[in-house]
PDB file of N, CA and C in Angstrom:
ATOM      1  N   MET A   1     103.046 136.434 100.889  1.00 51.00           N
ATOM      2  CA  MET A   1     104.448 135.810 101.493  1.00 51.00           C
ATOM      3  C   MET A   1     105.684 136.297 100.665  1.00 51.00           C
ATOM      4  N   ALA A   2     106.373 137.388 101.759  1.00 56.00           N
ATOM      5  CA  ALA A   2     107.880 137.996 101.633  1.00 56.00           C
ATOM      6  C   ALA A   2     108.721 136.834 101.181  1.00 56.00           C
ATOM      7  N   THR A   3     109.194 135.948 100.621  1.00 54.00           N
ATOM      8  CA  THR A   3     109.659 134.990 100.891  1.00 54.00           C
ATOM      9  C   THR A   3     111.871 135.635 100.167  1.00 54.00           C
ATOM     10  N   GLY A   4     112.050 136.993 100.372  1.00 64.00           N
ATOM     11  CA  GLY A   4     113.637 136.953 100.527  1.00 64.00           C
ATOM     12  C   GLY A   4     113.469 136.932  98.356  1.00 64.00           C
ATOM     13  N   TRP A   5     115.380 136.429  98.605  1.00 71.00           N
ATOM     14  CA  TRP A   5     116.148 136.163  96.824  1.00 71.00           C
ATOM     15  C   TRP A   5     115.070 135.047  96.868  1.00 71.00           C
ATOM     16  N   ALA A   6     113.711 134.235  96.809  1.00 67.00           N
ATOM     17  CA  ALA A   6     113.827 133.013  96.357  1.00 67.00           C
ATOM     18  C   ALA A   6     112.090 133.749  95.579  1.00 67.00           C
ATOM     19  N   GLY A   7     111.936 132.781  94.449  1.00 74.00           N
ATOM     20  CA  GLY A   7     110.736 133.079  93.345  1.00 74.00           C
ATOM     21  C   GLY A   7     109.695 132.559  94.074  1.00 74.00           C
ATOM     22  N   ASP A   8     108.378 133.118  93.615  1.00 78.00           N
ATOM     23  CA  ASP A   8     107.217 132.353  94.235  1.00 78.00           C
ATOM     24  C   ASP A   8     107.210 131.028  94.674  1.00 78.00           C
ATOM     25  N   GLY A   9     107.913 130.135  93.393  1.00 80.00           N
ATOM     26  CA  GLY A   9     107.711 128.674  92.973  1.00 80.00           C
ATOM     27  C   GLY A   9     108.725 128.239  93.413  1.00 80.00           C
ATOM     28  N   ALA A  10     109.408 128.657  94.309  1.00 85.00           N
ATOM     29  CA  ALA A  10     110.901 127.517  94.625  1.00 85.00           C
ATOM     30  C   ALA A  10     110.729 126.460  95.577  1.00 85.00           C
ATOM     31  N   VAL A  11     109.527 127.208  96.480  1.00 88.00           N
ATOM     32  CA  VAL A  11     109.650 125.643  97.743  1.00 88.00           C
ATOM     33  C   VAL A  11     108.803 124.675  96.461  1.00 88.00           C
ATOM     34  N   GLN A  12     107.706 124.667  95.685  1.00 90.00           N
ATOM     35  CA  GLN A  12     107.418 123.860  94.738  1.00 90.00           C
ATOM     36  C   GLN A  12     108.100 122.534  94.112  1.00 90.00           C
ATOM     37  N   ASP A  13     109.579 124.290  93.255  1.00 90.00           N
ATOM     38  CA  ASP A  13     110.295 123.630  92.675  1.00 90.00           C
ATOM     39  C   ASP A  13     111.215 122.702  93.105  1.00 90.00           C
ATOM     40  N   GLN A  14     111.268 122.817  94.813  1.00 92.00           N
ATOM     41  CA  GLN A  14     112.458 121.921  95.677  1.00 92.00           C
ATOM     42  C   GLN A  14     111.863 120.614  95.460  1.00 92.00           C
ATOM     43  N   ILE A  15     110.351 120.503  95.602  1.00 92.00           N
ATOM     44  CA  ILE A  15     109.718 119.036  95.933  1.00 92.00           C
ATOM     45  C   ILE A  15     110.308 118.721  94.730  1.00 92.00           C
ATOM     46  N   ASP A  16     109.558 119.303  93.699  1.00 93.00           N
ATOM     47  CA  ASP A  16     109.851 118.414  92.848  1.00 93.00           C
ATOM     48  C   ASP A  16     110.722 118.044  92.016  1.00 93.00           C
ATOM     49  N   ALA A  17     111.927 118.893  92.299  1.00 93.00           N
ATOM     50  CA  ALA A  17     112.570 118.478  92.161  1.00 93.00           C
ATOM     51  C   ALA A  17     113.080 116.893  92.801  1.00 93.00           C
ATOM     52  N   THR A  18     113.034 117.067  94.438  1.00 94.00           N
ATOM     53  CA  THR A  18     113.355 116.080  94.902  1.00 94.00           C
ATOM     54  C   THR A  18     112.341 114.134  94.098  1.00 94.00           C
ATOM     55  N   VAL A  19     111.031 114.488  94.030  1.00 95.00           N
ATOM     56  CA  VAL A  19     110.408 113.957  93.448  1.00 95.00           C
ATOM     57  C   VAL A  19     110.897 113.172  92.409  1.00 95.00           C
ATOM     58  N   LYS A  20     111.163 114.487  91.412  1.00 95.00           N
ATOM     59  CA  LYS A  20     111.873 113.589  90.365  1.00 95.00           C
ATOM     60  C   LYS A  20     113.244 113.176  90.652  1.00 95.00           C
ATOM     61  N   ASP A  21     114.170 113.043  91.523  1.00 94.00           N
ATOM     62  CA  ASP A  21     116.007 111.926  91.510  1.00 94.00           C
ATOM     63  C   ASP A  21     115.628 111.405  92.242  1.00 94.00           C
ATOM     64  N   ALA A  22     114.422 110.626  93.373  1.00 92.00           N
ATOM     65  CA  ALA A  22     114.006 109.774  93.582  1.00 92.00           C
ATOM     66  C   ALA A  22     113.059 108.636  92.519  1.00 92.00           C
ATOM     67  N   ILE A  23     112.384 109.126  91.507  1.00 93.00           N
ATOM     68  CA  ILE A  23     111.711 108.292  90.940  1.00 93.00           C
ATOM     69  C   ILE A  23     113.006 108.159  89.737  1.00 93.00           C
ATOM     70  N   LYS A  24     114.030 108.974  89.106  1.00 94.00           N
ATOM     71  CA  LYS A  24     115.091 108.951  88.146  1.00 94.00           C
ATOM     72  C   LYS A  24     116.180 107.548  89.151  1.00 94.00           C
ATOM     73  N   ARG A  25     116.263 107.504  90.863  1.00 91.00           N
ATOM     74  CA  ARG A  25     116.949 106.832  91.170  1.00 91.00           C
ATOM     75  C   ARG A  25     116.187 105.547  91.350  1.00 91.00           C
ATOM     76  N   VAL A  26     115.272 104.755  91.725  1.00 86.00           N
ATOM     77  CA  VAL A  26     114.251 104.351  91.367  1.00 86.00           C
ATOM     78  C   VAL A  26     114.551 103.412  89.888  1.00 86.00           C
ATOM     79  N   ARG A  27     114.013 104.008  89.528  1.00 87.00           N
ATOM     80  CA  ARG A  27     113.993 103.532  87.685  1.00 87.00           C
ATOM     81  C   ARG A  27     114.875 102.888  87.367  1.00 87.00           C
ATOM     82  N   SER A  28     116.402 103.474  88.299  1.00 86.00           N
ATOM     83  CA  SER A  28     118.182 102.756  87.522  1.00 86.00           C
ATOM     84  C   SER A  28     117.985 101.718  87.968  1.00 86.00           C
ATOM     85  N   GLN A  29     117.396 101.301  88.972  1.00 80.00           N
ATOM     86  CA  GLN A  29     117.664 100.251  89.840  1.00 80.00           C
ATOM     87  C   GLN A  29     116.701  98.652  89.479  1.00 80.00           C
ATOM     88  N   LEU A  30     115.980  99.174  88.616  1.00 80.00           N
ATOM     89  CA  LEU A  30     114.833  98.443  87.954  1.00 80.00           C
ATOM     90  C   LEU A  30     115.841  97.532  87.168  1.00 80.00           C
ATOM     91  N   PRO A  31     115.691  96.013  87.240  1.00 77.00           N
ATOM     92  CA  PRO A  31     116.471  95.007  86.332  1.00 77.00           C
ATOM     93  C   PRO A  31     115.594  95.270  84.829  1.00 77.00           C
ATOM     94  N   GLN A  32     116.863  95.021  84.451  1.00 78.00           N
ATOM     95  CA  GLN A  32     116.940  95.016  82.528  1.00 78.00           C
ATOM     96  C   GLN A  32     116.864  93.744  82.289  1.00 78.00           C
ATOM     97  N   GLY A  33     116.552  93.886  80.640  1.00 82.00           N
ATOM     98  CA  GLY A  33     117.120  92.728  80.167  1.00 82.00           C
ATOM     99  C   GLY A  33     116.164  91.609  80.434  1.00 82.00           C
ATOM    100  N   PRO A  34     116.736  90.509  79.978  1.00 87.00           N
ATOM    101  CA  PRO A  34     115.592  89.108  79.784  1.00 87.00           C
ATOM    102  C   PRO A  34     116.247  88.659  81.484  1.00 87.00           C
ATOM    103  N   GLY A  35     114.971  88.178  82.449  1.00 89.00           N
ATOM    104  CA  GLY A  35     114.733  87.263  83.871  1.00 89.00           C
ATOM    105  C   GLY A  35     115.850  86.216  83.733  1.00 89.00           C
ATOM    106  N   LEU A  36     116.011  86.333  84.347  1.00 93.00           N
ATOM    107  CA  LEU A  36     116.666  84.839  85.162  1.00 93.00           C
ATOM    108  C   LEU A  36     115.868  83.673  85.574  1.00 93.00           C
ATOM    109  N   SER A  37     116.027  82.139  85.338  1.00 94.00           N
ATOM    110  CA  SER A  37     115.132  81.514  86.270  1.00 94.00           C
ATOM    111  C   SER A  37     115.719  80.126  87.340  1.00 94.00           C
ATOM    112  N   ARG A  38     116.903  81.006  87.468  1.00 96.00           N
ATOM    113  CA  ARG A  38     118.050  80.862  88.895  1.00 96.00           C
ATOM    114  C   ARG A  38     118.686  81.851  89.161  1.00 96.00           C
ATOM    115  N   CYS A  39     118.279  81.993  90.993  1.00 95.00           N
ATOM    116  CA  CYS A  39     118.817  83.544  91.196  1.00 95.00           C
ATOM    117  C   CYS A  39     120.073  83.322  91.057  1.00 95.00           C
ATOM    118  N   GLU A  40     120.739  84.737  90.576  1.00 93.00           N
ATOM    119  CA  GLU A  40     122.094  85.122  90.544  1.00 93.00           C
ATOM    120  C   GLU A  40     123.138  84.762  92.188  1.00 93.00           C
ATOM    121  N   GLU A  41     122.513  84.784  92.693  1.00 95.00           N
ATOM    122  CA  GLU A  41     123.342  85.289  94.104  1.00 95.00           C
ATOM    123  C   GLU A  41     123.649  83.691  94.591  1.00 95.00           C
ATOM    124  N   CYS A  42     122.110  82.936  94.603  1.00 96.00           N
ATOM    125  CA  CYS A  42     122.017  81.950  95.416  1.00 96.00           C
ATOM    126  C   CYS A  42     121.562  79.979  94.355  1.00 96.00           C
ATOM    127  N   ASP A  43     121.603  80.834  93.297  1.00 96.00           N
ATOM    128  CA  ASP A  43     121.061  80.265  92.264  1.00 96.00           C
ATOM    129  C   ASP A  43     120.086  79.099  93.115  1.00 96.00           C
ATOM    130  N   ALA A  44     118.754  79.471  93.714  1.00 96.00           N
ATOM    131  CA  ALA A  44     117.768  78.445  93.877  1.00 96.00           C
ATOM    132  C   ALA A  44     116.421  79.112  92.657  1.00 96.00           C
ATOM    133  N   ALA A  45     116.005  78.420  92.442  1.00 96.00           N
ATOM    134  CA  ALA A  45     114.773  78.550  91.649  1.00 96.00           C
ATOM    135  C   ALA A  45     114.188  79.938  91.592  1.00 96.00           C
ATOM    136  N   ILE A  46     113.507  80.534  90.429  1.00 95.00           N
ATOM    137  CA  ILE A  46     113.063  81.371  90.498  1.00 95.00           C
ATOM    138  C   ILE A  46     110.949  81.133  90.049  1.00 95.00           C
ATOM    139  N   PRO A  47     110.926  81.163  91.072  1.00 94.00           N
ATOM    140  CA  PRO A  47     109.529  80.644  90.656  1.00 94.00           C
ATOM    141  C   PRO A  47     108.888  81.265  89.246  1.00 94.00           C
ATOM    142  N   GLU A  48     108.018  80.845  88.408  1.00 93.00           N
ATOM    143  CA  GLU A  48     107.349  81.075  87.034  1.00 93.00           C
ATOM    144  C   GLU A  48     106.995  82.919  87.243  1.00 93.00           C
ATOM    145  N   ALA A  49     106.032  82.634  88.311  1.00 93.00           N
ATOM    146  CA  ALA A  49     104.735  83.554  88.767  1.00 93.00           C
ATOM    147  C   ALA A  49     106.082  84.535  89.195  1.00 93.00           C
ATOM    148  N   ARG A  50     107.266  84.674  89.717  1.00 92.00           N
ATOM    149  CA  ARG A  50     107.298  86.080  89.762  1.00 92.00           C
ATOM    150  C   ARG A  50     108.872  86.431  88.335  1.00 92.00           C
ATOM    151  N   ARG A  51     108.556  85.376  87.923  1.00 92.00           N
ATOM    152  CA  ARG A  51     109.177  85.927  86.317  1.00 92.00           C
ATOM    153  C   ARG A  51     108.189  86.811  85.300  1.00 92.00           C
ATOM    154  N   LYS A  52     107.093  85.883  85.544  1.00 90.00           N
ATOM    155  CA  LYS A  52     105.857  86.691  85.161  1.00 90.00           C
ATOM    156  C   LYS A  52     105.845  88.185  85.732  1.00 90.00           C
ATOM    157  N   ALA A  53     105.801  88.151  87.176  1.00 89.00           N
ATOM    158  CA  ALA A  53     105.339  89.237  88.108  1.00 89.00           C
ATOM    159  C   ALA A  53     106.424  90.658  87.554  1.00 89.00           C
ATOM    160  N   VAL A  54     107.804  90.021  87.650  1.00 87.00           N
ATOM    161  CA  VAL A  54     108.677  91.152  87.376  1.00 87.00           C
ATOM    162  C   VAL A  54     109.808  90.760  86.421  1.00 87.00           C
ATOM    163  N   PRO A  55     109.684  91.153  85.507  1.00 87.00           N
ATOM    164  CA  PRO A  55     110.088  91.204  83.934  1.00 87.00           C
ATOM    165  C   PRO A  55     111.523  91.880  83.727  1.00 87.00           C
ATOM    166  N   GLY A  56     112.661  90.686  83.829  1.00 90.00           N
ATOM    167  CA  GLY A  56     113.808  91.559  84.035  1.00 90.00           C
ATOM    168  C   GLY A  56     114.487  90.592  85.158  1.00 90.00           C
ATOM    169  N   VAL A  57     113.311  89.844  86.153  1.00 92.00           N
ATOM    170  CA  VAL A  57     113.659  89.355  87.109  1.00 92.00           C
ATOM    171  C   VAL A  57     115.408  88.327  87.845  1.00 92.00           C
ATOM    172  N   ARG A  58     116.027  89.235  88.875  1.00 92.00           N
ATOM    173  CA  ARG A  58     117.394  87.958  88.738  1.00 92.00           C
ATOM    174  C   ARG A  58     117.830  87.158  89.801  1.00 92.00           C
ATOM    175  N   LEU A  59     117.155  88.001  91.025  1.00 93.00           N
ATOM    176  CA  LEU A  59     117.103  87.193  92.424  1.00 93.00           C
ATOM    177  C   LEU A  59     116.009  86.629  92.891  1.00 93.00           C
ATOM    178  N   CYS A  60     116.222  85.972  93.722  1.00 94.00           N
ATOM    179  CA  CYS A  60     114.944  84.869  94.627  1.00 94.00           C
ATOM    180  C   CYS A  60     114.410  85.892  95.651  1.00 94.00           C
ATOM    181  N   VAL A  61     113.341  85.516  96.144  1.00 94.00           N
ATOM    182  CA  VAL A  61     112.010  86.846  97.248  1.00 94.00           C
ATOM    183  C   VAL A  61     113.655  86.769  97.936  1.00 94.00           C
ATOM    184  N   ASP A  62     113.517  85.924  98.797  1.00 95.00           N
ATOM    185  CA  ASP A  62     115.392  86.012 100.189  1.00 95.00           C
ATOM    186  C   ASP A  62     115.841  87.147  99.678  1.00 95.00           C
ATOM    187  N   CYS A  63     117.067  86.856  98.670  1.00 94.00           N
ATOM    188  CA  CYS A  63     118.052  87.836  98.438  1.00 94.00           C
ATOM    189  C   CYS A  63     117.358  88.729  97.867  1.00 94.00           C
ATOM    190  N   GLN A  64     116.107  89.708  97.067  1.00 92.00           N
ATOM    191  CA  GLN A  64     115.760  90.491  96.814  1.00 92.00           C
ATOM    192  C   GLN A  64     115.460  90.922  98.425  1.00 92.00           C
ATOM    193  N   GLU A  65     115.115  90.522  99.770  1.00 94.00           N
ATOM    194  CA  GLU A  65     114.373  91.055 100.294  1.00 94.00           C
ATOM    195  C   GLU A  65     115.742  91.404 100.732  1.00 94.00           C
ATOM    196  N   ALA A  66     116.915  90.833 101.126  1.00 94.00           N
ATOM    197  CA  ALA A  66     118.286  90.898 102.064  1.00 94.00           C
ATOM    198  C   ALA A  66     119.094  92.438 101.243  1.00 94.00           C
ATOM    199  N   ARG A  67     118.924  92.060  99.976  1.00 90.00           N
ATOM    200  CA  ARG A  67     118.908  93.124  98.960  1.00 90.00           C
ATOM    201  C   ARG A  67     118.099  94.306  99.530  1.00 90.00           C
ATOM    202  N   ASP A  68     116.806  94.678  99.607  1.00 87.00           N
ATOM    203  CA  ASP A  68     116.228  95.498  99.591  1.00 87.00           C
ATOM    204  C   ASP A  68     116.780  96.592 101.228  1.00 87.00           C
ATOM    205  N   ALA A  69     116.798  95.394 102.013  1.00 90.00           N
ATOM    206  CA  ALA A  69     117.016  95.915 103.394  1.00 90.00           C
ATOM    207  C   ALA A  69     118.400  96.925 103.682  1.00 90.00           C
ATOM    208  N   GLU A  70     119.114  96.085 103.036  1.00 88.00           N
ATOM    209  CA  GLU A  70     120.804  96.690 102.747  1.00 88.00           C
ATOM    210  C   GLU A  70     120.536  97.540 102.197  1.00 88.00           C
ATOM    211  N   ASN A  71     119.671  98.139 100.875  1.00 79.00           N
ATOM    212  CA  ASN A  71     119.443  99.637 100.369  1.00 79.00           C
ATOM    213  C   ASN A  71     118.505 100.911 101.002  1.00 79.00           C
ATOM    214  N   SER A  72     117.617  99.927 101.672  1.00 76.00           N
ATOM    215  CA  SER A  72     116.818 101.062 102.494  1.00 76.00           C
ATOM    216  C   SER A  72     117.486 101.476 103.980  1.00 76.00           C
ATOM    217  N   ALA A  73     118.845 100.517 104.468  1.00 70.00           N
ATOM    218  CA  ALA A  73     119.428 100.898 105.795  1.00 70.00           C
ATOM    219  C   ALA A  73     120.851 102.391 104.962  1.00 70.00           C
ATOM    220  N   ALA A  74     120.891 101.968 103.801  1.00 63.00           N
ATOM    221  CA  ALA A  74     122.122 102.892 103.489  1.00 63.00           C
ATOM    222  C   ALA A  74     121.514 104.128 102.724  1.00 63.00           C
ATOM    223  N   ALA A  75     120.234 104.069 102.226  1.00 57.00           N
ATOM    224  CA  ALA A  75     120.252 105.466 101.541  1.00 57.00           C
ATOM    225  C   ALA A  75     118.758 106.156 102.502  1.00 57.00           C
ATOM    226  N   SER A  76     119.328 107.445 103.236  1.00 57.00           N
ATOM    227  CA  SER A  76     118.297 107.894 103.653  1.00 57.00           C
ATOM    228  C   SER A  76     117.726 109.107 102.293  1.00 57.00           C
ATOM    229  N   GLY A  77     115.981 109.764 102.843  1.00 57.00           N
ATOM    230  CA  GLY A  77     116.169 110.855 102.595  1.00 57.00           C
ATOM    231  C   GLY A  77     116.700 111.940 103.093  1.00 57.00           C
ATOM    232  N   TYR A  78     116.695 112.984 102.442  1.00 57.00           N
ATOM    233  CA  TYR A  78     117.344 114.568 102.256  1.00 57.00           C
ATOM    234  C   TYR A  78     115.911 115.676 102.043  1.00 57.00           C
ATOM    235  N   ASN A  79     116.153 116.170 103.731  1.00 56.00           N
ATOM    236  CA  ASN A  79     115.563 116.990 104.287  1.00 56.00           C
ATOM    237  C   ASN A  79     116.525 118.667 103.743  1.00 56.00           C
ATOM    238  N   ARG A  80     115.437 119.196 102.410  1.00 53.00           N
ATOM    239  CA  ARG A  80     116.143 120.849 102.074  1.00 53.00           C
ATOM    240  C   ARG A  80     115.924 121.768 102.820  1.00 53.00           C
ATOM    241  N   ARG A  81     114.274 121.415 103.772  1.00 55.00           N
ATOM    242  CA  ARG A  81     114.428 122.172 104.747  1.00 55.00           C
ATOM    243  C   ARG A  81     115.093 122.512 106.071  1.00 55.00           C
ATOM    244  N   GLY A  82     115.026 121.308 106.334  1.00 57.00           N
ATOM    245  CA  GLY A  82     116.193 121.433 107.213  1.00 57.00           C
ATOM    246  C   GLY A  82     115.100 121.164 109.035  1.00 57.00           C
ATOM    247  N   SER A  83     115.726 121.545 109.933  1.00 55.00           N
ATOM    248  CA  SER A  83     114.116 121.046 111.463  1.00 55.00           C
ATOM    249  C   SER A  83     114.318 122.465 111.672  1.00 55.00           C
ATOM    250  N   LYS A  84     112.845 122.216 112.391  1.00 57.00           N
ATOM    251  CA  LYS A  84     112.669 123.362 113.503  1.00 57.00           C
ATOM    252  C   LYS A  84     114.314 123.925 114.237  1.00 57.00           C
ATOM    253  N   ASP A  85     114.595 122.908 114.684  1.00 55.00           N
ATOM    254  CA  ASP A  85     115.576 123.054 115.733  1.00 55.00           C
ATOM    255  C   ASP A  85     117.019 124.430 115.261  1.00 55.00           C
ATOM    256  N   SER A  86     116.912 123.404 113.617  1.00 54.00           N
ATOM    257  CA  SER A  86     118.544 124.003 113.415  1.00 54.00           C
ATOM    258  C   SER A  86     118.154 125.188 113.112  1.00 54.00           C
ATOM    259  N   GLN A  87     116.998 125.847 112.640  1.00 55.00           N
ATOM    260  CA  GLN A  87     116.563 127.183 112.160  1.00 55.00           C
ATOM    261  C   GLN A  87     116.659 128.397 112.847  1.00 55.00           C
ATOM    262  N   LEU A  88     116.406 127.971 114.698  1.00 55.00           N
ATOM    263  CA  LEU A  88     116.616 128.417 115.649  1.00 55.00           C
ATOM    264  C   LEU A  88     117.537 128.448 116.124  1.00 55.00           C
ATOM    265  N   ARG A  89     118.894 127.760 115.974  1.00 53.00           N
ATOM    266  CA  ARG A  89     120.030 128.126 116.513  1.00 53.00           C
ATOM    267  C   ARG A  89     120.682 129.166 115.677  1.00 53.00           C
TER     268      ARG A  89
END
């Protein structure tokens, strides 16, 4: 297949870079350090089972769900290929 100026593995390189960037972003958001016994947002007790399951936990389940909902609305994926409609213009 003719790719013009792009190298043979250019598409796969873009896919790999996108995946690596996403993994790096998510890992940077993981809690670090010792976990808390009380939520830093609402001061509710964090159950022992949650503290064991999530090392470095800082939020209760309710506050974590609210933060996740805020973050998922703000972060959207970036389509490097563009849509078919944009290519036809």
